[in-house]
Structure formats: C-alpha cells, structure tokens
Amino acid sequence: MMPNEPHILVVDDDPAVGKVLSAILGQAAMQSTQATGADEALAALARYPFDLVISDVRMPGLDGLSLMRRVVSEWPEVPVILLTGHGTIPLAVEAMRSGAADFMTKPFDREEVLFAVRKALAIRRELGGAGDSEPDTDTVSESALMRDVMDLVRRAAPSNSNVLLRGETGTGKSFLAREIHRLSPRHEGPFVTVVCAALPEPLIESELFGHEKGAFTGAATRKPGRVEMARGGTLLFDEIGEISPSLQVKLLRLLQDRDYERVGGTETLHADVRFIAATNTDLEAAVSDGVFRADLYYRLNVVPISLPPLRERPGELRRLIARFFEEQAKRAGKPSMQLAEDAVSSLTAHSWPGNLRELQNFLERLVVLADGPVVQRRDVEREKVRLPAFAEPSPAAGGGSLLDRRAETERVAVVEALQKSANNRTLAARLLGVSRRSLYNKLREHGLE
Ligand SMILES: Nc1ncnc2c1ncn2[C@@H]1O[C@H](COP(=O)(O)OP(=O)(O)O)[C@@H](O)[C@H]1O
Ligand SMILES: [Mg+2]
C-alpha cells in the first residue's frame, strides 16, 4: 500500500453495495475496509485511523445517522458521507446539519462517489488532516478551437480576474477550471468546488459561507464554509445558472466587495479567493427572462471562455480515444488491452452528444466488458446500441408494459421541461413540480445527464 493512499471505511448491511464501492475506490487508488453494521464500524474506527467513512443510512441496529453522530463526536476529524436509497430532502438536510460531509442517493455512479470522496478528503486536508494526492492529467488540445481556448486559459490564469466557463456538459469545464488554478500564482492554495445545484436550498448558504455555533438547531460547532476553505486558492461555482434569486444577491456582494458573514454570525469576513464559474445554461436568456441578475452576470463574465462541443473538435477525437482507453485499461487492471483500428473508426463515426464525459464512460464500459485482449469493432457496435442517440423507437409508440409506458412518458416530460427552460434545471424542476434533487435522479435514471 502506498503511504499516502487514503483508507476508507465502507459501512453497508448489503455486502454487494460494499463491494461495488470498494471496487470504485480501488480503481482510484484508495484503500477500503468493509463493515456490515454500525457496531462493526465503531470497532474498526477504534482500531484504525480511517480517513473517511461512507455509510448507508438504513441498517438494522444502529442506523447510519446515529453512527454518524457517534463519529462526529468521537472522531471529529473523520468525515462521513451518507448513502440513502430513499433520498428525501429533509433527511439530507438533517444529515448535513448534524455534520455529514455529504450525502448520496442510491443508485450512485462512479463519478458521483469519487467526487464526494475527493471533496471530503480535500476538506479534511484543508483542516489539517491527512489526505490523498491527485495526479495531474495533461491536456489534449489538438484542434485549432481548443488551442484558442488553451491560449485564453494561459493568458487569464496569472490574473485574479473572474472567469466564466461555458459549454455543454462533459466538454471539460471543471477540467479547465483546475487547469486555470494550476497555472495561477494561487496553485499552492486549495481548489474548491461548489456544485450550486447539488445542495438543497436551505443548505447552500451555510455550505458556502459557513455557520457559527448555534446558528440553527444542530449547529453544534462553528463550521467554515467553502469560501473560507478556498482561502489563498480558487473557488469554482459549478452550474452557476441554477442558483436562486436570494443567493444571487449574496454572491453579488461576495464578488463585488469580497465580503461575507457566516450564517448566524456578525463578523464580516474578507474572501481571499479567485472565482471561476461554470455553466451549461444560456445565461443571457436567463438574464433577459429576469431569472438571473444582470449585475451578477457582468461580474462573473469578466473573462468568458467557451468550450466547443466534441463534435466540433474532430481533430482531437483520436487522441482522446487513445488516452481515455489507456487510462481506463490501467484502471481496470488490464494495462495491455488494445483497441483495434476498425473499432477506433467506429468510435470516431459517432457524434458524442455527451462530449468527453460520454466518450470516457463509453470506453470504460468497453474495457470492463471486454473479455479478450483486443477490443474489436463488433464490441463497439454492440455497446453503441445502448447509447441514447441510437436508442430504439419508444415503447409507448407500439405497446409495451404499463411500466415502460409510464417511464417513457416521464422521460418525454423531462426532456420537454429541459427544452422549455433552456436547460436550466431549477426552472425545469419547477415546471415539473419536483425538487431539483428528484429532477437529478430522473435525469440519471433516463440517461439524460
Ligand atoms: N482537454 C482535456 N484533456 C484531457 N481530458 C479532458 C480534457 N477536458 C476534459 N477532460 C476529461 O473529460 C471529462 C469531462 O470533463 P469535465 O471537466 O468534467 O466536463 P464538464 O465540467 O464540462 O461537464 C473529465 O473526466 C475530464 O478529466
Ligand atoms: Mg463539471
């Protein structure tokens, strides 16, 4: 085991869930130990200094929330991420308020798990605990379009100006935000992300600005917010198009005067942070519709950088395929696996509406499912059928079970709401009469992310 590999305690009464999580963590060079109940977990924590706990909420005996409260009081330096099969906003709010580092709803995906884990470990490192070290990936930028983008990145990085990254999902906005941080004078400081749409409304403010002891029921200790944690470094507001009007006002003040207060606090704090925002929504339309403040828009949009979709970067496709394939093969412990030339041409023939992220996920699936040493064209073709762009005609059109029809109707409603709202998920959720979190779950369920 590497000395710096984080070691994570995974607690779930269902050993299958534990196994999946351990595999995901293992592929990202993290160690894990499984426990099937809270008592076993507490015993393990007493024996070994774990870096993080991931726990199911519903378990026989002591449940995940109670386990978390024990961990918070006995091992306050160990962050806890809660997993729930029945994600309800009140439960999430309660969990976060009583000290959970994060919560996830099942079924979860690899990216989501790793994102939450890395975030929790980074925060722990910020607070003085041990942590992981993330390898630097270098950048593929073979097309003229991307060379312009990278040129802009290099020129913007040394300044302290706000950057607004635009582009469809999966085009590399988060990646470039890190790149800007890495090339900036703040590179030794922390890089912190706030996913504006991921947190329920009542939590965002304390998540961002922190809170004082006793600010609300359950606020047992003072907690620093993301702005404070990013001190000396860079803060990324991801999915900035999704924030509420009241948060827009608070962000405006933060960006304009760099001033803010912790929730329940009176002391005015000053933010020593470089701000980057990212969005895939049409902010200009949101401004003219009156749902996004124009003054905030101008503050954010000092250096605008637009990432082209992958279909406009054909020159990069081969390099990206080679790179992602190699990465995934290594990850899966099949480093010598090859990709046949005709398989590559089948891949380049696709338009990849989900961009780099979709390509990366697709290659991961190919690598995992492959049984021979070489991935052939037919393997690619077989998997391609499952991509949304190749989807079969809707079951609602020609019969299908009640469940199928219901799912299809739901999918159509979600797609329509997204179209009506210019891809703004907050608006789309409002149109559908559901919470943002359930919209997120639906997007995932229907492969619309
Ligand atoms: N220029 C690039 N070179 C190599 N990998 C990249 C590049 N841009 C993005 N990626 C990878 O592609 C995936 C999707 O990028 P991401 O930044 O998450 O997109 P977005 O934030 O726009 O949804 C990530 O795994 C990222 O590491
Ligand atoms: Mg992103």
PDB file of C-alpha atoms in Angstrom, residues 27 326-335 337 364 367-368:
ATOM      1  CA  GLN A  27      -9.660   1.855  -9.132  1.00  0.00           C
ATOM      2  CA  GLU A 326      -5.322   3.651 -21.929  1.00  0.00           C
ATOM      3  CA  GLU A 327      -6.419   5.289 -18.689  1.00  0.00           C
ATOM      4  CA  GLN A 328      -9.425   3.025 -18.311  1.00  0.00           C
ATOM      5  CA  ALA A 329      -7.429  -0.098 -19.165  1.00  0.00           C
ATOM      6  CA  LYS A 330      -4.876   0.753 -16.489  1.00  0.00           C
ATOM      7  CA  ARG A 331      -7.608   1.470 -14.007  1.00  0.00           C
ATOM      8  CA  ALA A 332      -9.293  -1.835 -14.691  1.00  0.00           C
ATOM      9  CA  GLY A 333      -6.002  -3.680 -14.224  1.00  0.00           C
ATOM     10  CA  LYS A 334      -5.814  -4.594 -17.945  1.00  0.00           C
ATOM     11  CA  PRO A 335      -2.925  -2.327 -18.992  1.00  0.00           C
ATOM     12  CA  MET A 337      -5.510  -4.211 -23.632  1.00  0.00           C
ATOM     13  CA  GLU A 364     -14.750   2.488 -19.510  1.00  0.00           C
ATOM     14  CA  VAL A 367     -12.811  -2.041 -21.191  1.00  0.00           C
ATOM     15  CA  VAL A 368     -14.787  -3.515 -18.323  1.00  0.00           C
TER      16      VAL A 368
END
